[in-house]
Amino acid sequence: MSTPSEIKKLIERLDRELTFTEQETREGINLLRPLISRFPDNLRLIRFFSLLNNILLFVEISRRRIQAIIERVSISDVTAEEIQESGEDLSSLLGQVLDTKIEVVTTIEVLRKLQ
């Protein structure tokens, strides 16, 4: 059975949001490195660094979850209930990704002001 179109749309949106979040997070880390070099004991900068690295881990884990869901709905004998659950899982993940995206954007705004 092919992946339902609603699931495909969610996956495409998640992929775009995760890619954006990953790119912005890497930019944030690049902004942060010189600041940490100048102020190695600054707890706020250390927290930002930890946050951004955790977000990269979240992006990687999210991509793996999406892949597992794709595999789950792509089997030939998938039930409507499994498709429903997969859609709910993806929708929930999208909410988490969007919250994370906002957090990254906010963090980068602060880091740019510190430059």
mmCIF file of C-alpha atoms in Angstrom:
data_model
loop_
_atom_site.group_PDB
_atom_site.id
_atom_site.type_symbol
_atom_site.label_atom_id
_atom_site.label_comp_id
_atom_site.label_asym_id
_atom_site.label_seq_id
_atom_site.Cartn_x
_atom_site.Cartn_y
_atom_site.Cartn_z
ATOM 1 C CA MET A 1 0.000 0.000 0.000
ATOM 2 C CA SER A 2 1.314 3.455 -0.783
ATOM 3 C CA THR A 3 1.564 6.163 1.841
ATOM 4 C CA PRO A 4 -1.705 8.150 2.104
ATOM 5 C CA SER A 5 -1.552 11.695 0.730
ATOM 6 C CA GLU A 6 -2.332 13.320 4.089
ATOM 7 C CA ILE A 7 0.577 11.466 5.659
ATOM 8 C CA LYS A 8 2.835 12.469 2.765
ATOM 9 C CA LYS A 9 1.895 16.130 3.242
ATOM 10 C CA LEU A 10 2.688 15.950 6.949
ATOM 11 C CA ILE A 11 6.008 14.283 6.213
ATOM 12 C CA GLU A 12 6.920 16.917 3.624
ATOM 13 C CA ARG A 13 6.043 19.724 6.050
ATOM 14 C CA LEU A 14 8.034 18.065 8.814
ATOM 15 C CA ASP A 15 11.004 17.662 6.504
ATOM 16 C CA ARG A 16 10.933 21.369 5.592
ATOM 17 C CA GLU A 17 10.588 22.461 9.209
ATOM 18 C CA LEU A 18 13.324 20.117 10.398
ATOM 19 C CA THR A 19 15.681 21.275 7.646
ATOM 20 C CA PHE A 20 15.059 24.919 8.533
ATOM 21 C CA THR A 21 15.490 24.212 12.240
ATOM 22 C CA GLU A 22 18.714 22.309 11.648
ATOM 23 C CA GLN A 23 20.168 25.072 9.452
ATOM 24 C CA GLU A 24 19.246 27.786 11.929
ATOM 25 C CA THR A 25 20.608 25.753 14.829
ATOM 26 C CA ARG A 26 23.936 25.304 13.067
ATOM 27 C CA GLU A 27 24.029 29.039 12.395
ATOM 28 C CA GLY A 28 23.356 29.646 16.082
ATOM 29 C CA ILE A 29 26.207 27.365 17.085
ATOM 30 C CA ASN A 30 28.494 29.238 14.688
ATOM 31 C CA LEU A 31 27.434 32.555 16.250
ATOM 32 C CA LEU A 32 27.973 31.143 19.703
ATOM 33 C CA ARG A 33 31.454 29.688 19.332
ATOM 34 C CA PRO A 34 33.347 33.014 19.278
ATOM 35 C CA LEU A 35 31.291 34.289 22.200
ATOM 36 C CA ILE A 36 32.102 31.216 24.279
ATOM 37 C CA SER A 37 35.776 31.609 23.382
ATOM 38 C CA ARG A 38 35.724 35.143 24.787
ATOM 39 C CA PHE A 39 33.553 34.319 27.806
ATOM 40 C CA PRO A 40 34.133 30.618 28.600
ATOM 41 C CA ASP A 41 32.569 30.822 32.068
ATOM 42 C CA ASN A 42 29.361 32.559 31.022
ATOM 43 C CA LEU A 43 26.548 30.246 32.095
ATOM 44 C CA ARG A 44 24.015 31.792 29.739
ATOM 45 C CA LEU A 45 26.239 31.086 26.739
ATOM 46 C CA ILE A 46 26.901 27.565 27.969
ATOM 47 C CA ARG A 47 23.139 27.003 28.293
ATOM 48 C CA PHE A 48 22.603 28.270 24.758
ATOM 49 C CA PHE A 49 25.310 25.929 23.496
ATOM 50 C CA SER A 50 23.735 22.988 25.309
ATOM 51 C CA LEU A 51 20.259 23.921 24.041
ATOM 52 C CA LEU A 52 21.385 24.157 20.425
ATOM 53 C CA ASN A 53 23.241 20.852 20.557
ATOM 54 C CA ASN A 54 20.183 19.208 22.113
ATOM 55 C CA ILE A 55 18.077 20.609 19.293
ATOM 56 C CA LEU A 56 20.388 19.006 16.728
ATOM 57 C CA LEU A 57 19.868 15.712 18.533
ATOM 58 C CA PHE A 58 16.095 16.304 18.528
ATOM 59 C CA VAL A 59 16.185 16.893 14.747
ATOM 60 C CA GLU A 60 18.071 13.629 14.196
ATOM 61 C CA ILE A 61 15.726 11.646 16.444
ATOM 62 C CA SER A 62 12.694 13.213 14.765
ATOM 63 C CA ARG A 63 13.927 12.173 11.342
ATOM 64 C CA ARG A 64 14.352 8.619 12.582
ATOM 65 C CA ARG A 65 10.822 8.653 14.014
ATOM 66 C CA ILE A 66 9.466 9.860 10.694
ATOM 67 C CA GLN A 67 11.309 7.083 8.871
ATOM 68 C CA ALA A 68 9.856 4.498 11.251
ATOM 69 C CA ILE A 69 6.367 5.879 10.641
ATOM 70 C CA ILE A 70 6.886 5.781 6.871
ATOM 71 C CA GLU A 71 7.886 2.142 7.134
ATOM 72 C CA ARG A 72 4.890 1.400 9.355
ATOM 73 C CA VAL A 73 2.327 2.871 6.936
ATOM 74 C CA SER A 74 4.015 1.491 3.831
ATOM 75 C CA ILE A 75 3.453 -2.178 4.586
ATOM 76 C CA SER A 76 0.877 -3.950 2.468
ATOM 77 C CA ASP A 77 -1.472 -4.944 5.274
ATOM 78 C CA VAL A 78 -1.541 -1.640 7.176
ATOM 79 C CA THR A 79 -4.875 -0.971 8.855
ATOM 80 C CA ALA A 80 -6.859 2.259 8.857
ATOM 81 C CA GLU A 81 -6.264 2.470 12.605
ATOM 82 C CA GLU A 82 -2.489 2.283 12.113
ATOM 83 C CA ILE A 83 -2.697 5.025 9.491
ATOM 84 C CA GLN A 84 -4.772 7.140 11.881
ATOM 85 C CA GLU A 85 -2.261 6.622 14.707
ATOM 86 C CA SER A 86 0.608 7.458 12.375
ATOM 87 C CA GLY A 87 -1.087 10.681 11.326
ATOM 88 C CA GLU A 88 -1.630 11.602 14.972
ATOM 89 C CA ASP A 89 2.002 10.819 15.776
ATOM 90 C CA LEU A 90 3.183 12.992 12.896
ATOM 91 C CA SER A 91 0.849 15.836 13.881
ATOM 92 C CA SER A 92 2.120 15.716 17.441
ATOM 93 C CA LEU A 93 5.708 15.699 16.204
ATOM 94 C CA LEU A 94 4.956 18.698 13.985
ATOM 95 C CA GLY A 95 3.808 20.621 17.042
ATOM 96 C CA GLN A 96 7.044 19.775 18.833
ATOM 97 C CA VAL A 97 9.096 20.753 15.793
ATOM 98 C CA LEU A 98 7.322 24.100 15.483
ATOM 99 C CA ASP A 99 7.881 24.835 19.185
ATOM 100 C CA THR A 100 11.544 23.968 18.748
ATOM 101 C CA LYS A 101 11.791 26.155 15.651
ATOM 102 C CA ILE A 102 10.463 29.123 17.637
ATOM 103 C CA GLU A 103 12.973 28.450 20.385
ATOM 104 C CA VAL A 104 15.840 28.366 17.878
ATOM 105 C CA VAL A 105 14.754 31.587 16.183
ATOM 106 C CA THR A 106 14.429 33.336 19.555
ATOM 107 C CA THR A 107 17.844 32.087 20.670
ATOM 108 C CA ILE A 108 19.491 33.255 17.460
ATOM 109 C CA GLU A 109 17.937 36.712 17.858
ATOM 110 C CA VAL A 110 19.543 36.960 21.313
ATOM 111 C CA LEU A 111 22.897 35.732 19.980
ATOM 112 C CA ARG A 112 22.861 38.293 17.154
ATOM 113 C CA LYS A 113 22.288 41.067 19.694
ATOM 114 C CA LEU A 114 25.295 39.824 21.650
ATOM 115 C CA GLN A 115 27.596 40.048 18.633
#
